[in-house]
Amino acid sequence: MRQSKLFTKTRKEAPSDEVSKNAQLLIRAGFINKEMAGVYSMLPLGLKTHEKIKQIIREEMNAIGGQEILMSSLQPKEIWENTGRWDDELVDVWFKAELKAGGEVGFGWSHEEPIGEMMKNHIRSFKDLPVYVYQFQNKLRNELRAKSGIMRGREFGMKDSYSFCDGEEQHNKIYEDTIKAYERIFERFGIADRTFMTFAPGGAFTEFSHEFQTICDAGEDYIYLNKEKNIAINEEVMSEETLQKLGVKKEELKRVKTAEVGNIFNFGLQKAKDIGLFYKNEAGEKTPVWMGSYGIGTTRMMGVLAEVMSDNKGLVWPEEVSPFKIHLILLDGKDTTDARDEAERLYEDLLSRGADVLYDDREVSAGQKFADADLIGISNRFVISDKTLSAGQIEYYSRQKGTTKMITEQELIERYV
Ligand SMILES: Nc1ncnc2c1ncn2[C@@H]1O[C@H](COP(=O)(O)OP(=O)(O)OP(=O)(O)O)[C@@H](O)[C@H]1O
Ligand SMILES: [Mg+2]
């Protein structure tokens, strides 16, 4: 992509009503557009980044046997009435609408009930189990407060997976596999050292659920953490009883601010009983399906990365998430066209090799090019100028490490294409 053609430009200021750092940075860098509080559109740079986040999750979910689906956003009222969760007292984030033809629909804030309903068409016998499916879906929630940029949207991206198992043992395997997949995902996002599996409010079946909490000043949660012992407890379940159960003392734990990037739930048999999802087990008995559900906030993830990996110059993406892998920057010499010719040749060559490259071919000052590159935050930057040309090499700059070195074209191609 030529930066001269890239839709959008960077801007000096974010809208004055935007209070969150992640959205301010992402708006200024041209990744997102604010539609209203809690509602943002993805522009080319933002969409590419979000797609890379999704791709990492997709690869790791596929690796543990997940199969991707996509469910609808419009949901029938009746299936939520059956479980009592159509009630606005119980679920305070519903968006609902009247159908012109009569009746009401809900906008998907979760897919637990709809997917359970759908599985009635597909799960009959123990031979059909386990089923493990996931989707990337825009969830719609009437959140009361939406001041955390893309970390708390009224419309936001989520990966949600659901497991359907023949008994607890089968369920436990998927649950454990998912924990490992999540750990790999957060490793690839570069936040493993600040993300902790946390004991959290449980829900119907288990005493605790597990959340994945990332240390982040812009988060909305607090956890009590002991890094050495790798124990984290959500403030919401912090009590003498919890401490005793987990065998820790309050003095050993530090209260830190975090953002919930993911969570996993074991529903036991309760959810399937509520939904009415039964199958015939090996003994031929009618049995409720053992269900689990597993979320990761994909747009929140992008917001968290923008928060925790940025510096005073702008965004700093980890390589796997960076909207482009390569940022090729031409510094045009005043008297010669050699640098431009060379940059054009290299850009075309990289494209023909299938490289993921943004090429700053614009006729603007070097200062502006570097300021924009710092703001956009692409991880690998390569500079071509008269100076690098006469050295017969290319200048490489790592946005994450802040280091510069000279490399050959061959090295660029081998390492970054
Ligand atoms: N309003 C939101 N905007 C962006 N991401 C969200 C939002 N609500 C939840 N998420 C993300 O989706 C994941 C799964 O959703 P889930 O319904 O389990 O979250 P939640 O418990 O409602 O989260 P929270 O406590 O932050 O409201 C969360 O772990 C979080 O990463
Ligand atoms: Mg919520």
Coordinates of C-alpha atoms in Angstrom, one line a residue, residues 114-340:
P114 CA -29.1 -19.2 20.5
I115 CA -26.2 -21.6 20.1
G116 CA -27.8 -24.0 22.6
E117 CA -31.0 -23.8 20.6
M118 CA -29.1 -24.3 17.4
M119 CA -27.4 -27.4 18.7
K120 CA -30.8 -29.1 19.3
N121 CA -30.7 -29.6 15.5
H122 CA -27.3 -31.2 15.5
I123 CA -26.7 -33.0 18.8
R124 CA -28.7 -36.2 19.3
S125 CA -26.3 -38.9 20.5
F126 CA -23.0 -39.1 22.4
K127 CA -21.5 -39.9 19.0
D128 CA -22.1 -36.3 18.0
L129 CA -20.0 -35.1 20.9
P130 CA -17.8 -33.2 21.6
V131 CA -18.7 -30.2 19.6
Y132 CA -16.4 -27.2 19.9
V133 CA -17.3 -24.1 17.8
Y134 CA -16.3 -20.4 17.9
Q135 CA -17.1 -17.2 16.1
F136 CA -16.0 -13.6 15.7
Q137 CA -19.0 -11.5 16.1
N138 CA -20.0 -7.9 16.8
K139 CA -21.8 -7.9 20.1
L140 CA -24.4 -5.2 20.8
R141 CA -24.8 -4.1 24.4
N142 CA -26.5 -1.2 25.9
E143 CA -23.7 -0.5 28.3
L144 CA -24.5 2.3 30.8
R145 CA -21.0 3.8 30.6
A146 CA -18.9 3.9 27.5
K147 CA -15.8 6.0 28.4
S148 CA -13.0 3.6 27.8
G149 CA -12.8 3.9 24.0
I150 CA -12.8 0.6 22.2
M151 CA -12.2 -1.2 25.5
R152 CA -15.9 -0.8 26.3
G153 CA -18.1 -0.6 23.3
R154 CA -21.8 -0.6 22.8
E155 CA -20.9 -2.5 19.6
F156 CA -17.7 -4.4 19.9
G157 CA -15.8 -7.4 18.5
M158 CA -15.7 -10.7 20.5
K159 CA -14.4 -14.2 19.9
D160 CA -16.8 -16.5 21.6
S161 CA -16.5 -20.3 21.7
Y162 CA -18.9 -22.9 23.1
S163 CA -18.2 -26.5 24.0
F164 CA -20.7 -29.3 24.1
C165 CA -19.5 -32.4 25.8
D166 CA -20.5 -35.9 26.9
G167 CA -19.7 -35.6 30.5
E168 CA -17.2 -33.8 32.7
E169 CA -14.1 -35.6 31.6
Q170 CA -14.6 -34.6 28.0
H171 CA -15.4 -31.1 29.1
N172 CA -12.3 -30.8 31.3
K173 CA -10.0 -31.7 28.4
I174 CA -11.5 -28.8 26.2
Y175 CA -11.4 -26.4 29.2
E176 CA -7.7 -27.2 29.8
D177 CA -6.9 -27.0 26.1
T178 CA -8.6 -23.6 25.9
I179 CA -6.5 -22.3 28.8
K180 CA -3.4 -23.3 27.0
A181 CA -4.6 -21.8 23.7
Y182 CA -5.4 -18.5 25.6
E183 CA -1.9 -18.5 27.1
R184 CA -0.4 -18.9 23.6
I185 CA -2.6 -16.2 22.2
F186 CA -1.6 -13.7 24.9
E187 CA 2.0 -14.7 24.4
R188 CA 1.7 -13.8 20.7
F189 CA 0.0 -10.5 21.6
G190 CA 3.1 -9.8 23.7
I191 CA 1.1 -9.4 26.9
A192 CA 1.8 -12.8 28.6
D193 CA 4.0 -11.1 31.3
R194 CA 1.2 -8.9 32.4
T195 CA -1.8 -11.2 31.9
F196 CA -3.1 -13.5 34.6
M197 CA -5.6 -16.2 34.9
T198 CA -7.8 -14.9 37.7
F199 CA -10.4 -16.5 40.0
A200 CA -13.6 -14.6 39.2
P201 CA -17.3 -14.8 40.0
G202 CA -18.6 -18.2 39.0
G203 CA -22.0 -18.3 37.7
A204 CA -24.4 -21.1 38.1
F205 CA -22.3 -24.2 38.2
T206 CA -18.7 -23.7 39.5
E207 CA -17.7 -21.6 42.4
F208 CA -15.3 -19.6 40.4
S209 CA -15.0 -18.9 36.7
H210 CA -11.6 -17.9 35.2
E211 CA -10.9 -14.5 33.7
F212 CA -7.8 -13.4 31.9
Q213 CA -6.9 -10.0 33.3
T214 CA -4.2 -7.8 31.9
I215 CA -2.5 -5.2 34.0
C216 CA -3.6 -1.9 32.5
D217 CA -4.3 1.5 34.0
A218 CA -7.3 2.0 31.7
G219 CA -8.9 -1.2 32.8
E220 CA -12.1 -1.2 34.9
D221 CA -11.3 -4.2 37.2
Y222 CA -9.1 -4.7 40.2
I223 CA -7.4 -8.0 41.0
Y224 CA -5.3 -9.1 44.0
L225 CA -2.1 -10.6 42.5
N226 CA 0.9 -12.6 43.6
K227 CA 3.1 -12.9 40.5
E228 CA 5.6 -15.4 42.0
K229 CA 2.9 -17.8 43.1
N230 CA 0.9 -17.0 39.9
I231 CA -2.3 -16.4 41.9
A232 CA -4.8 -13.7 41.0
I233 CA -8.2 -13.1 42.5
N234 CA -10.8 -10.7 41.2
E235 CA -11.7 -8.1 43.8
E236 CA -15.4 -9.2 43.4
V237 CA -14.7 -12.6 44.9
M238 CA -12.1 -11.5 47.4
S239 CA -13.0 -12.7 50.9
E240 CA -11.5 -14.5 53.9
E241 CA -13.2 -17.7 52.6
T242 CA -11.6 -17.3 49.1
L243 CA -8.2 -16.7 50.6
Q244 CA -8.5 -19.8 52.7
K245 CA -9.6 -21.9 49.8
L246 CA -6.7 -20.8 47.7
G247 CA -4.2 -21.0 50.5
V248 CA -2.9 -17.4 50.3
K249 CA -2.8 -14.5 52.7
K250 CA -4.0 -11.1 51.9
E251 CA -0.6 -9.6 52.7
E252 CA 1.0 -11.7 50.0
L253 CA -1.3 -10.1 47.3
K254 CA -1.1 -6.7 45.6
R255 CA -4.1 -4.9 44.4
V256 CA -3.6 -3.9 40.7
K257 CA -5.8 -2.4 38.0
T258 CA -6.6 -4.6 35.1
A259 CA -8.7 -5.1 32.0
E260 CA -10.5 -8.3 31.4
V261 CA -9.4 -9.5 28.0
G262 CA -11.0 -13.0 28.2
N263 CA -12.9 -15.4 30.3
I264 CA -13.9 -19.0 30.5
F265 CA -17.0 -20.6 32.0
N266 CA -17.9 -24.1 33.0
F267 CA -21.7 -24.4 32.9
G268 CA -21.9 -28.0 34.0
L269 CA -25.3 -29.4 33.0
Q270 CA -27.3 -26.4 34.2
K271 CA -27.2 -24.4 31.0
A272 CA -28.4 -27.4 28.8
K273 CA -31.1 -28.1 31.3
D274 CA -32.3 -24.4 31.1
I275 CA -32.2 -24.5 27.3
G276 CA -33.5 -28.0 26.9
L277 CA -30.5 -29.5 25.1
F278 CA -30.4 -33.2 25.7
Y279 CA -28.8 -36.2 24.0
K280 CA -28.7 -40.0 24.4
N281 CA -25.6 -41.1 26.3
E282 CA -23.8 -44.4 25.7
A283 CA -26.2 -46.1 28.2
G284 CA -29.1 -44.8 26.1
E285 CA -30.3 -42.3 28.8
K286 CA -31.5 -38.9 27.9
T287 CA -28.9 -36.5 29.4
P288 CA -28.2 -32.8 29.4
V289 CA -25.1 -31.7 27.5
W290 CA -22.1 -30.5 29.5
M291 CA -21.5 -26.9 28.2
G292 CA -18.7 -24.4 28.5
S293 CA -18.3 -20.9 27.1
Y294 CA -15.1 -19.0 26.4
G295 CA -14.7 -15.3 25.4
I296 CA -12.0 -13.0 24.2
G297 CA -12.8 -9.3 23.6
T298 CA -11.1 -8.7 20.2
T299 CA -11.6 -4.9 20.0
R300 CA -10.9 -4.6 23.7
M301 CA -7.7 -6.5 23.0
M302 CA -6.8 -3.9 20.4
G303 CA -7.5 -1.1 22.9
V304 CA -5.4 -2.8 25.6
L305 CA -2.5 -3.1 23.2
A306 CA -2.9 0.5 22.3
E307 CA -2.9 1.4 26.0
V308 CA 0.0 -0.7 27.3
M309 CA 2.4 -0.7 24.3
S310 CA 2.2 3.0 23.3
D311 CA 4.7 5.7 24.2
N312 CA 4.6 9.5 24.0
K313 CA 5.1 9.4 20.2
G314 CA 2.3 7.0 19.4
L315 CA 1.3 3.3 19.0
V316 CA 3.8 0.5 19.3
W317 CA 2.4 -2.7 17.8
P318 CA 3.9 -6.2 18.4
E319 CA 5.1 -7.6 15.1
E320 CA 2.3 -10.1 14.7
V321 CA -0.4 -7.5 15.2
S322 CA 1.2 -4.6 13.4
P323 CA -1.2 -3.4 10.6
F324 CA 1.7 -3.9 8.2
K325 CA 4.8 -5.9 8.8
I326 CA 7.0 -3.5 6.9
H327 CA 7.0 0.3 6.9
L328 CA 9.2 1.4 4.0
I329 CA 10.1 5.0 4.2
L330 CA 11.6 7.0 1.4
L331 CA 13.5 10.1 2.3
D332 CA 13.7 12.0 -1.0
G333 CA 17.0 13.7 -1.7
K334 CA 16.7 17.3 -3.0
D335 CA 19.0 17.1 -6.0
T336 CA 18.7 13.5 -7.1
T337 CA 15.9 11.1 -7.8
D338 CA 18.1 8.1 -7.0
A339 CA 16.6 7.3 -3.6
R340 CA 13.1 7.5 -5.0

